[in-house]
Coordinates of C-alpha atoms and ligand atoms in Angstrom, one line a residue:
M88 CA 69.2 95.5 81.6
T89 CA 69.8 96.5 85.2
I90 CA 72.6 95.6 87.5
N91 CA 71.7 92.7 89.7
Y92 CA 72.6 93.8 93.2
T93 CA 72.6 90.3 94.4
D94 CA 75.6 89.9 92.2
L95 CA 77.1 93.1 93.6
I96 CA 76.9 91.6 97.1
S97 CA 78.1 88.3 95.8
S98 CA 81.3 89.9 94.6
S99 CA 82.3 89.8 98.3
T100 CA 82.1 86.0 98.1
V101 CA 82.2 84.4 94.8
A102 CA 82.2 87.0 92.0
K103 CA 80.1 86.3 89.0
T104 CA 81.9 88.2 86.4
A105 CA 85.0 87.5 84.4
L106 CA 87.4 90.4 84.9
T107 CA 90.2 91.4 82.7
L108 CA 93.2 92.3 84.7
C109 CA 96.5 94.0 83.9
L110 CA 99.3 92.9 86.1
A111 CA 102.5 94.5 87.1
L112 CA 104.2 91.4 88.5
A113 CA 107.7 91.7 89.9
L114 CA 108.4 88.2 88.7
V115 CA 106.4 88.3 85.4
L116 CA 107.4 91.6 84.1
S117 CA 106.3 92.3 80.6
I118 CA 107.5 95.8 80.5
T119 CA 111.0 96.7 79.6
C120 CA 112.1 99.1 82.1
R121 CA 114.2 102.1 81.0
Q122 CA 116.7 103.1 83.6
T123 CA 116.6 106.8 84.1
H124 CA 119.9 107.5 85.8
M125 CA 118.6 110.7 87.3
R126 CA 120.8 112.6 89.6
A127 CA 119.3 112.7 93.1
H128 CA 118.2 116.1 94.1
T129 CA 120.2 117.8 96.8
Q130 CA 117.0 118.1 98.8
N131 CA 116.5 114.3 98.7
Q132 CA 120.0 113.7 99.8
D133 CA 119.5 116.0 102.8
N134 CA 116.3 114.2 103.6
K135 CA 118.0 110.9 103.5
E136 CA 120.6 112.0 106.0
E137 CA 117.8 113.2 108.3
I138 CA 116.1 109.8 108.1
L139 CA 119.2 107.8 108.6
A140 CA 119.7 109.7 111.8
Q141 CA 116.2 109.0 113.0
V142 CA 115.1 105.5 112.0
D143 CA 116.7 102.3 112.9
L144 CA 116.6 100.4 109.6
S145 CA 118.2 97.1 108.6
A146 CA 121.2 97.3 106.2
T147 CA 119.0 95.8 103.5
M148 CA 116.3 98.4 103.9
K149 CA 118.8 101.2 104.0
H150 CA 120.1 99.9 100.6
I151 CA 116.6 99.6 99.1
R152 CA 115.6 103.0 100.3
A153 CA 118.8 104.5 98.8
I154 CA 118.3 102.9 95.4
L155 CA 114.6 103.7 95.2
S156 CA 115.3 107.4 96.1
K157 CA 118.0 107.5 93.5
E158 CA 116.2 105.8 90.6
L159 CA 112.7 107.1 91.3
P160 CA 113.0 110.5 93.0
D161 CA 109.8 111.8 91.6
I162 CA 107.5 109.2 93.1
V163 CA 109.0 108.4 96.5
L164 CA 108.1 110.0 99.8
L165 CA 110.4 109.9 102.8
P166 CA 109.4 110.4 106.4
N167 CA 110.4 113.6 108.1
S168 CA 111.4 115.2 104.8
P169 CA 110.2 118.8 104.8
T170 CA 109.1 118.5 101.2
H171 CA 107.5 115.1 101.6
I172 CA 106.1 115.1 105.1
S173 CA 102.6 116.3 104.3
A174 CA 102.1 113.7 101.5
F175 CA 103.8 111.1 103.6
R176 CA 101.5 111.7 106.5
Q177 CA 98.5 111.9 104.3
S178 CA 99.3 108.4 102.9
T179 CA 99.8 106.8 106.3
A180 CA 96.7 108.5 107.8
S181 CA 94.5 107.3 105.0
Y182 CA 93.7 103.9 106.3
W183 CA 90.3 102.8 107.6
A184 CA 91.6 101.2 110.7
K185 CA 93.7 103.3 113.1
Q186 CA 96.2 100.5 113.8
E187 CA 97.2 100.4 110.1
S188 CA 98.0 104.1 110.3
E189 CA 100.4 103.5 113.2
A190 CA 103.1 101.8 111.1
T191 CA 105.7 104.2 109.7
P192 CA 107.3 103.0 106.5
A193 CA 110.9 103.8 105.6
I194 CA 109.8 105.0 102.2
I195 CA 106.6 105.3 100.2
P196 CA 106.7 104.9 96.4
Q197 CA 103.5 106.2 94.8
P198 CA 103.8 104.9 91.3
K199 CA 101.7 106.7 88.7
N200 CA 102.0 104.1 85.9
A201 CA 103.1 100.5 85.3
L202 CA 106.6 101.5 84.3
S203 CA 107.4 103.2 87.6
L204 CA 105.8 100.4 89.5
S205 CA 107.7 97.7 87.7
T206 CA 111.0 99.7 88.2
A207 CA 110.4 99.9 91.9
M208 CA 109.5 96.2 92.1
K209 CA 112.6 95.2 90.0
L210 CA 114.8 97.1 92.4
I211 CA 113.2 95.5 95.5
N212 CA 113.3 92.1 93.9
R213 CA 116.9 92.4 93.0
T214 CA 118.0 93.1 96.6
F215 CA 115.6 90.4 97.9
T216 CA 117.1 87.8 95.6
D217 CA 120.6 88.8 96.5
C218 CA 119.8 88.3 100.1
I219 CA 117.8 85.1 99.9
T220 CA 120.4 83.4 97.8
S221 CA 123.3 84.6 100.0
T222 CA 125.4 82.2 102.0
D223 CA 125.4 84.6 104.9
P224 CA 122.5 83.6 107.3
E225 CA 122.2 87.2 108.6
R226 CA 121.6 88.5 105.1
R227 CA 119.1 85.7 104.4
A228 CA 117.2 86.6 107.5
D229 CA 117.1 90.3 106.5
V230 CA 114.4 89.8 103.8
E231 CA 111.3 89.4 106.0
G232 CA 108.8 92.2 105.6
L233 CA 110.7 94.4 103.2
F234 CA 107.6 95.9 101.6
A235 CA 103.8 96.0 101.6
I236 CA 101.1 96.9 99.0
R237 CA 98.1 99.0 99.6
S238 CA 95.1 100.2 97.5
G239 CA 92.1 101.5 99.4
G240 CA 93.6 100.7 102.8
H241 CA 90.4 99.1 104.2
S242 CA 91.9 95.9 105.6
P243 CA 91.8 96.2 109.4
I244 CA 94.7 93.7 109.8
S245 CA 97.9 95.2 111.0
G246 CA 100.6 94.8 108.3
A247 CA 98.2 93.5 105.6
A248 CA 98.6 96.8 103.7
S249 CA 101.1 98.7 105.8
V250 CA 104.7 98.1 106.9
C251 CA 106.9 99.4 109.6
N252 CA 110.4 100.5 108.4
G253 CA 109.8 98.9 105.0
V254 CA 108.7 100.0 101.5
L255 CA 105.0 100.8 101.3
I256 CA 103.8 100.6 97.6
D257 CA 100.9 103.0 97.6
M258 CA 98.7 102.2 94.6
R259 CA 96.2 105.1 95.1
S260 CA 97.4 107.0 92.0
F261 CA 96.0 104.1 89.9
D262 CA 92.6 105.5 90.3
D263 CA 91.5 106.0 86.7
V264 CA 88.0 104.8 85.6
E265 CA 87.8 104.5 81.8
I266 CA 84.4 103.5 80.4
S267 CA 84.5 101.9 76.9
E268 CA 82.9 103.8 74.1
D269 CA 80.1 101.3 73.8
G270 CA 79.5 101.4 77.6
K271 CA 79.9 97.6 77.8
S272 CA 83.0 97.5 80.0
V273 CA 85.1 99.7 82.3
R274 CA 88.8 99.6 83.1
I275 CA 89.4 100.5 86.7
G276 CA 92.6 101.4 88.5
V277 CA 93.0 99.4 91.8
G278 CA 93.5 102.6 93.8
A279 CA 90.0 103.8 93.0
R280 CA 87.3 103.5 95.6
W281 CA 84.0 101.9 94.7
G282 CA 82.2 105.2 95.3
D283 CA 84.4 106.9 92.7
V284 CA 83.7 104.0 90.3
Y285 CA 79.9 104.2 90.7
S286 CA 80.0 108.1 90.4
A287 CA 81.8 107.9 87.1
L288 CA 79.5 105.1 85.8
E289 CA 76.4 106.9 87.0
E290 CA 77.0 109.7 84.6
R291 CA 76.5 107.2 81.8
G292 CA 73.6 105.4 83.5
L293 CA 75.9 102.3 84.1
A294 CA 77.1 100.2 87.0
V295 CA 79.4 97.3 87.7
V296 CA 79.5 94.4 90.2
G297 CA 81.5 95.8 93.1
G298 CA 81.6 96.7 96.8
R299 CA 78.7 97.9 98.9
N300 CA 80.7 100.6 100.7
A301 CA 81.8 103.7 98.8
E302 CA 85.1 104.1 100.6
V303 CA 86.4 100.5 100.2
G304 CA 89.2 100.1 97.6
V305 CA 88.9 98.2 94.4
G306 CA 92.3 96.3 94.7
G307 CA 91.8 94.5 98.0
L308 CA 88.2 93.6 97.5
V309 CA 88.7 92.1 94.1
L310 CA 91.7 90.0 95.1
G311 CA 89.9 88.5 98.1
G312 CA 86.7 87.9 96.2
G313 CA 87.4 85.5 93.4
G314 CA 86.4 85.3 89.8
I315 CA 89.3 87.1 88.2
Q316 CA 90.8 86.5 84.8
T317 CA 94.1 88.0 84.0
T318 CA 95.1 89.4 80.7
A319 CA 98.0 87.0 80.8
S320 CA 95.7 84.1 81.5
A321 CA 93.9 84.4 78.2
T322 CA 97.1 83.6 76.5
S323 CA 99.7 82.0 78.7
H324 CA 99.1 82.2 82.5
P325 CA 95.7 80.7 83.2
D326 CA 96.8 79.3 86.5
L327 CA 98.0 82.7 87.7
G328 CA 94.7 84.2 86.6
R329 CA 92.7 81.7 88.6
A330 CA 95.0 82.0 91.6
L331 CA 94.5 85.8 91.8
G332 CA 90.8 85.4 92.2
G333 CA 91.0 84.9 96.0
G334 CA 94.7 84.6 96.4
S335 CA 95.0 88.1 97.8
N336 CA 98.5 89.6 97.7
N337 CA 100.5 86.4 97.2
F338 CA 101.2 86.6 93.5
G339 CA 102.0 90.1 92.4
I340 CA 100.7 93.6 92.2
V341 CA 97.5 94.3 90.3
T342 CA 97.2 97.6 88.5
H343 CA 93.9 97.5 86.7
I344 CA 90.8 95.4 86.3
T345 CA 88.4 95.5 83.4
M346 CA 84.8 94.7 84.3
P347 CA 81.6 94.3 82.3
A348 CA 79.3 97.3 82.8
F349 CA 75.5 97.2 82.9
P350 CA 72.8 99.8 82.4
C351 CA 71.6 100.8 85.9
A352 CA 68.7 103.0 87.0
N353 CA 67.9 103.8 90.6
I354 CA 67.8 100.9 93.1
W355 CA 65.8 100.6 96.3
S356 CA 68.0 100.3 99.3
G357 CA 68.4 101.3 102.9
F358 CA 68.4 100.2 106.6
L359 CA 65.7 99.3 109.0
Y360 CA 66.7 100.2 112.6
M361 CA 65.1 98.1 115.3
P362 CA 65.2 97.6 119.0
S363 CA 67.2 94.6 120.2
F364 CA 64.2 92.7 121.5
Q365 CA 63.3 92.1 117.8
A366 CA 66.4 89.8 117.5
P367 CA 64.4 86.5 117.5
K368 CA 62.1 87.8 114.7
V369 CA 65.0 89.2 112.7
L370 CA 66.9 85.9 112.9
S371 CA 63.8 84.1 111.7
A372 CA 63.1 86.6 108.9
F373 CA 66.7 86.2 107.7
H374 CA 66.3 82.4 107.7
V375 CA 63.0 82.5 105.8
S376 CA 64.2 85.0 103.3
V377 CA 67.4 83.2 102.5
N378 CA 65.7 79.8 102.3
K379 CA 63.4 81.1 99.6
V380 CA 66.1 80.0 97.3
L381 CA 64.9 76.4 97.9
S382 CA 61.2 77.2 97.4
A383 CA 59.5 75.3 94.6
D384 CA 56.4 77.6 94.9
P385 CA 56.5 80.1 92.0
D386 CA 54.5 82.6 94.1
D387 CA 57.0 82.5 96.8
A388 CA 60.1 82.1 94.7
Y389 CA 63.5 83.7 95.4
D390 CA 63.9 87.1 93.6
S391 CA 67.5 87.4 92.5
R392 CA 67.1 91.2 92.4
A393 CA 66.3 91.3 96.1
A394 CA 69.8 91.5 97.7
G395 CA 70.5 90.8 101.3
P396 CA 69.2 90.7 103.9
L397 CA 72.3 91.9 105.8
C398 CA 71.5 91.8 109.5
C399 CA 73.7 93.6 112.0
F400 CA 73.2 93.2 115.7
T401 CA 75.2 95.8 117.6
Y402 CA 76.2 96.5 121.2
L403 CA 77.5 100.0 121.9
Q404 CA 79.5 100.0 125.1
A405 CA 79.5 103.8 125.5
L406 CA 75.7 103.8 125.6
G407 CA 75.3 100.4 127.2
M408 CA 72.7 99.5 124.6
Q409 CA 72.0 97.2 121.7
A410 CA 70.3 97.8 118.4
I411 CA 69.6 96.0 115.1
A412 CA 70.1 97.3 111.6
V413 CA 68.9 95.4 108.6
N414 CA 70.0 96.4 105.1
L415 CA 67.6 95.5 102.3
V416 CA 68.2 96.1 98.6
H417 CA 66.3 95.6 95.3
T418 CA 68.0 96.3 92.0
N419 CA 64.9 96.7 89.8
P420 CA 62.2 98.2 92.0
L421 CA 60.3 99.9 89.2
S422 CA 59.8 96.7 87.1
P423 CA 56.2 96.0 86.1
D424 CA 55.9 93.1 88.4
D425 CA 56.6 95.4 91.4
A426 CA 54.3 98.2 90.1
N427 CA 55.8 100.7 92.6
V428 CA 55.8 103.6 90.3
D429 CA 52.8 105.4 91.9
K430 CA 53.6 104.5 95.5
G431 CA 56.4 107.0 96.1
A432 CA 60.1 106.7 96.6
S433 CA 59.9 104.6 99.8
A434 CA 57.5 102.0 98.5
W435 CA 58.7 98.5 99.1
P436 CA 59.4 96.2 96.2
K437 CA 57.3 93.0 96.2
A438 CA 60.1 90.7 97.3
W439 CA 60.6 92.7 100.5
R440 CA 57.0 93.8 101.2
T441 CA 56.0 90.1 101.2
S442 CA 58.9 89.1 103.4
P443 CA 58.7 88.8 107.2
F444 CA 60.8 92.0 107.5
A445 CA 58.0 94.2 106.3
S446 CA 55.9 93.7 109.4
L447 CA 58.6 94.0 112.0
F448 CA 58.4 96.9 114.4
R449 CA 61.1 99.4 113.8
F450 CA 62.3 102.8 115.0
W451 CA 62.8 104.1 111.5
S452 CA 63.7 103.1 107.9
T453 CA 66.0 104.7 105.4
C454 CA 64.8 102.4 102.5
K455 CA 64.0 104.4 99.4
L456 CA 64.7 104.7 95.7
R457 CA 68.2 106.1 95.2
S458 CA 71.3 105.8 93.1
L459 CA 73.7 102.9 93.7
N460 CA 76.3 105.5 94.5
D461 CA 74.0 107.0 97.2
A462 CA 73.3 103.6 98.7
T463 CA 77.0 102.8 99.0
R464 CA 77.7 106.2 100.6
E465 CA 75.0 105.5 103.2
M466 CA 77.0 102.3 104.0
S467 CA 80.3 104.1 104.4
K468 CA 78.8 106.8 106.7
L469 CA 78.0 103.9 109.1
N470 CA 81.6 102.7 109.1
P471 CA 83.8 105.8 109.5
S472 CA 87.6 105.5 109.5
G473 CA 90.0 106.4 112.3
R474 CA 89.1 103.9 115.0
R475 CA 90.7 100.6 116.0
Q476 CA 89.0 97.9 114.0
A477 CA 88.9 94.1 113.6
F478 CA 86.9 91.5 111.8
G479 CA 86.4 87.7 112.2
T480 CA 84.3 85.3 110.3
T481 CA 82.9 81.9 109.7
T482 CA 80.3 80.3 107.4
V483 CA 77.4 78.1 108.5
A484 CA 74.3 76.5 106.9
N485 CA 71.2 78.7 106.9
D486 CA 69.8 76.8 109.8
L487 CA 67.7 78.7 112.4
S488 CA 69.1 76.9 115.4
T489 CA 72.6 77.7 114.3
L490 CA 71.8 81.3 113.6
R491 CA 70.3 81.5 117.1
A492 CA 73.4 79.9 118.6
A493 CA 75.6 82.5 116.8
H494 CA 73.4 85.3 118.2
Q495 CA 73.7 83.8 121.7
V496 CA 77.5 83.8 121.4
Y497 CA 77.3 87.5 120.4
R498 CA 75.2 88.2 123.5
D499 CA 77.4 86.2 125.9
S500 CA 80.4 88.2 124.6
I501 CA 78.7 91.5 125.7
R502 CA 78.8 90.3 129.3
E503 CA 82.6 89.9 128.9
I504 CA 83.0 93.3 127.2
K505 CA 81.1 94.9 130.1
R506 CA 83.2 93.1 132.6
R507 CA 86.5 94.0 130.9
R508 CA 85.3 97.6 130.4
V509 CA 86.6 97.9 126.9
K510 CA 86.5 101.6 126.1
G511 CA 84.4 102.8 123.2
M512 CA 83.6 99.3 122.1
S513 CA 81.2 98.7 119.2
W514 CA 80.5 95.0 118.9
T515 CA 78.6 93.9 115.9
L516 CA 77.5 90.5 114.6
V517 CA 76.7 90.5 110.9
L518 CA 74.7 87.8 109.0
Q519 CA 74.6 87.8 105.3
P520 CA 73.6 85.1 102.8
L521 CA 75.9 83.1 100.5
L522 CA 73.7 81.4 98.0
P523 CA 74.5 78.3 96.0
Q524 CA 73.6 80.3 92.8
W525 CA 76.4 82.6 93.5
A526 CA 78.9 79.9 94.4
G527 CA 78.4 78.2 91.1
L528 CA 78.7 81.3 88.9
G529 CA 81.6 83.1 87.4
E530 CA 85.0 81.9 86.4
D531 CA 86.5 78.9 88.0
N532 CA 88.2 80.2 91.2
P533 CA 90.1 78.8 94.1
L534 CA 87.6 79.6 96.9
G535 CA 86.6 75.9 97.3
F536 CA 83.2 76.0 95.7
H537 CA 84.3 74.6 92.4
S538 CA 85.2 71.0 92.6
S539 CA 88.1 70.9 90.1
K540 CA 90.8 70.9 92.8
T541 CA 88.9 68.9 95.4
M542 CA 91.0 66.1 96.9
G543 CA 91.5 63.8 99.8
S544 CA 89.2 64.5 102.7
D545 CA 87.6 67.4 100.8
A546 CA 85.9 65.1 98.4
S547 CA 83.6 63.5 100.8
D548 CA 83.2 66.2 103.5
A549 CA 80.1 68.1 104.5
N550 CA 81.1 71.1 102.4
Q551 CA 80.6 69.2 99.2
A552 CA 77.3 67.8 100.4
R553 CA 76.2 71.3 101.3
A554 CA 77.0 72.7 97.8
E555 CA 73.4 73.2 96.9
E556 CA 72.2 74.7 100.2
P557 CA 72.0 78.4 101.1
L558 CA 74.7 79.4 103.6
A559 CA 75.1 82.3 106.0
I560 CA 78.4 84.2 106.4
V561 CA 78.6 85.1 110.0
S562 CA 81.1 87.8 110.9
F563 CA 82.0 90.2 113.6
T564 CA 82.8 93.9 112.8
V565 CA 84.3 95.4 115.9
N566 CA 85.8 98.8 116.8
W567 CA 87.2 100.2 120.0
A568 CA 89.1 103.2 121.4
E569 CA 92.4 102.1 123.1
K570 CA 95.5 100.4 121.8
E571 CA 95.9 98.6 125.1
D572 CA 92.7 96.7 124.4
D573 CA 93.9 95.4 121.0
V574 CA 94.9 91.9 122.2
L575 CA 91.9 91.6 124.4
V576 CA 89.4 92.5 121.6
Q577 CA 91.1 90.2 119.1
G578 CA 90.8 87.4 121.7
L579 CA 87.1 88.1 122.3
I580 CA 86.4 87.9 118.5
R581 CA 88.4 84.7 118.2
R582 CA 86.7 83.0 121.1
A583 CA 83.3 84.1 119.7
V584 CA 84.0 82.8 116.2
E585 CA 85.4 79.5 117.6
R586 CA 82.3 79.0 119.8
I587 CA 80.0 79.6 116.8
E588 CA 82.0 77.1 114.8
E589 CA 81.9 74.6 117.6
A590 CA 78.1 75.0 117.9
A591 CA 77.7 74.7 114.2
R592 CA 79.8 71.6 114.0
G593 CA 77.8 70.1 116.9
M594 CA 74.6 70.6 114.9
G595 CA 76.2 69.4 111.6
M596 CA 75.8 72.9 110.2
A597 CA 79.4 74.0 109.8
H598 CA 81.0 75.0 106.5
R599 CA 84.7 75.4 106.1
Y600 CA 84.6 78.6 103.9
K601 CA 85.8 81.8 105.4
Y602 CA 85.7 84.9 103.3
L603 CA 89.2 86.2 103.2
N604 CA 88.2 89.9 103.3
Y605 CA 86.3 89.3 106.6
C606 CA 89.0 87.1 108.3
D607 CA 91.1 88.2 111.3
S608 CA 94.8 87.7 111.3
W609 CA 94.6 84.4 113.3
Q610 CA 92.4 82.8 110.7
N611 CA 93.6 81.0 107.6
P612 CA 91.2 81.6 104.7
F613 CA 93.3 79.5 102.3
E614 CA 92.9 76.4 104.5
A615 CA 89.2 77.1 104.3
Y616 CA 89.3 76.9 100.5
G617 CA 90.0 73.1 101.1
E618 CA 93.2 71.1 101.1
G619 CA 93.3 70.7 97.3
E620 CA 92.9 74.4 96.5
H621 CA 95.4 75.4 99.2
M622 CA 98.1 73.1 97.9
W623 CA 97.4 74.3 94.3
L624 CA 97.7 77.9 95.3
R625 CA 101.1 77.2 96.9
E626 CA 102.2 75.4 93.8
V627 CA 101.3 78.4 91.6
A628 CA 103.0 80.8 94.0
E629 CA 106.2 78.7 93.9
K630 CA 106.0 78.5 90.1
Y631 CA 105.8 82.3 89.6
D632 CA 107.7 83.4 92.7
E633 CA 110.6 81.0 93.1
H634 CA 112.3 82.8 95.9
G635 CA 109.2 83.9 97.8
L636 CA 109.2 87.6 97.3
F637 CA 105.5 87.8 98.0
Q638 CA 105.7 85.3 100.8
R639 CA 108.6 86.6 102.8
G640 CA 109.5 90.0 101.2
F641 CA 105.9 91.0 101.7
A642 CA 105.0 89.2 104.9
G643 CA 101.7 91.0 105.7
G644 CA 98.2 89.8 105.2
F645 CA 97.2 86.2 104.5
K646 CA 100.1 84.1 103.3
L647 CA 100.3 80.8 101.6
R648 CA 103.4 79.7 103.5
D649 CA 103.0 77.9 106.9
N650 CA 102.8 79.3 110.4
D651 CA 101.5 82.8 109.9
A652 CA 98.2 82.1 111.6
S653 CA 99.8 80.3 114.5
I654 CA 102.2 83.2 115.1
N655 CA 99.3 85.5 115.6
S656 CA 97.3 82.9 117.6
K657 CA 99.9 82.8 120.4
E658 CA 99.5 86.6 120.9
V659 CA 95.7 86.2 121.1
L660 CA 95.6 83.2 123.3
R661 CA 97.5 85.0 126.1
V662 CA 94.3 86.8 126.9
F663 CA 92.6 83.7 128.3
Ligands
LIG776 C1 83.7 99.4 106.1 C2 84.0 98.2 105.2 C3 83.0 97.7 104.3 C4 83.3 96.6 103.5 N1 82.3 96.2 102.6 C5 82.6 95.2 101.8 C6 81.7 94.7 100.8 O1 80.6 95.3 100.7 N2 82.0 93.7 100.1 C7 83.2 93.0 100.2 O2 83.4 92.1 99.5 N3 84.1 93.4 101.1 C8 83.8 94.5 101.9 N4 84.8 94.8 102.8 C9 86.0 94.1 102.9 C10 87.0 94.6 101.9 O3 86.7 94.0 100.7 C11 88.4 94.4 102.3 O4 88.7 95.1 103.5 C12 89.4 94.8 101.2 O5 90.6 94.2 101.5 C13 89.5 96.2 101.1 O6 90.3 96.6 99.9 P1 91.2 97.8 99.9 O7 91.9 97.9 98.6 O8 90.5 99.0 100.5 O9 92.3 97.3 101.0 P2 93.8 97.4 101.3 O10 93.9 97.5 102.8 O11 94.5 98.4 100.5 O12 94.3 96.0 100.8 C14 93.8 94.8 101.4 C15 94.7 93.6 101.0 O13 94.8 93.5 99.6 C16 96.2 93.6 99.2 N5 96.2 94.5 98.0 C17 95.5 95.6 97.8 N6 95.7 96.1 96.6 C18 96.5 95.2 96.0 C19 97.1 95.2 94.7 N7 96.9 96.2 93.8 N8 97.9 94.1 94.3 C20 98.1 93.1 95.2 N9 97.6 93.1 96.5 C21 96.8 94.2 96.8 C22 96.9 94.4 100.3 O14 98.3 94.1 100.3 C23 96.2 93.9 101.5 O15 96.7 92.6 102.0 C24 84.5 96.0 103.6 C25 85.5 96.4 104.5 C26 85.2 97.5 105.3 C27 86.3 98.0 106.2

């Protein structure tokens, strides 16, 4: 059995597998925490004095930092402490997007196990609850943005996995990858990166359904992608388990996931690099390839092992030029029906050599037989860290006119980018398929493709009618050089996404779904799950988190409470 790479990609949308998840929830703590009563080291006391002199913290944060330093001296890092500074800087510098690295936390706990994590969360929660239930309005207001959680640090949204003058729970020490003896499952710490996971599995000839990019973290991807089952859900918390599969950081802190593993040999994968004048043909090839899923002709049937195509249209401001990169993958290129064994490492599997992509003129191709790990490392080299980054996304039907309209919006934006002289801008439109087969698979999840929570206007809307059609996720991946252009760039992305949505609506080809992990801060992915799912997620959050620790105490990322999107929108709208 080989891993189905289509499923791998689909983990970014509607994951197929049921995952077993171990939770360390601040509000659902199953671990009895032993208080250590350790004496704070003199060095730490000195460090605290230094910080108090340098950082303007709220009274609540000063208190939290003091108790965390006292109770968990071995796992906390303080800024400007001579003994901590190198590890502190390493933590804040290890984000993919530069703007995330710019927030300086008041303290960084780096828990090594569930016990120290739950101790930290208990301490934070105790202070949060004291404040939020206080009769003093000032204390009540002092609970916003007390902490943040990070795993791989690949969210480009400021504050989603970082915090200024708050507690940053850095989960990167949870990076263990434990393969079961029979090789059928693997338990993965959320702080691991997908490349580490694939490397460990490769030694046993195995793989799992995961991310395409080696550097992306396990935690954030899984919580945005759906299809999760908690350990707790098997017995007593099924609603929490369902909510986590797409509910992001609104319900607790995940420590591990357990996934089914599959035998996996080499896959065929790589990029075709093309000149921008090929755009009309690439759009058409995307449309034809994705629509194969509707084909009744067995000779032209959709091959579920042929993942993608992922089509990237890029404009590079520094060079003043555009180019196209198309990623193609096949997970079983050496199967008898492909008969590629004698044709060398770069021979195309049948599904792709009979596709319109095969005959397109290109500068070069990197497609070849390679390990899954190698394929994901090629992806990560194309997306290096350390630049200012932003995403933005929408979903449309796989309709050629709509895809062309999206591409036209991408091109129109280039004129604006040139006019505004955004330094170091790389402006990329990405198209990737979202097939009905994927949407219907896996555990029931709240992403809006399962009908169990459909209600009101959801029940009769175009999204339900479109349930059997192939869709296209349309997103922008953008990076640039200067902080002063942040608001401008975010505005450009927003305007482009909204124009595409308007065009799609006009043609009756819009879909409400927005993949959370590709959304920008002004978007509301939960609304895009549908009214019923959105309300249900709120109910679950209120049930498990009565006082809103994960809504107000952790204010970053996509929140279930009202108004977050509109707060950010105002910033963006000032550009125009
Ligand atoms: C270059 C690049 C390539 C990508 N490729 C893919 C892809 O192939 N497929 C795909 O689906 N997505 C992809 N993404 C999107 C990716 O899934 C998200 O950016 C994801 O959030 C990254 O996870 P992380 O752990 O690295 O992020 P982080 O920035 O650490 O976290 C992201 C969010 O999840 C929350 N979170 C993280 N860990 C936990 C936890 N343990 N408990 C509770 N909340 C937590 C954080 O608070 C934050 O809000 C890609 C992103 C980038 C930048």
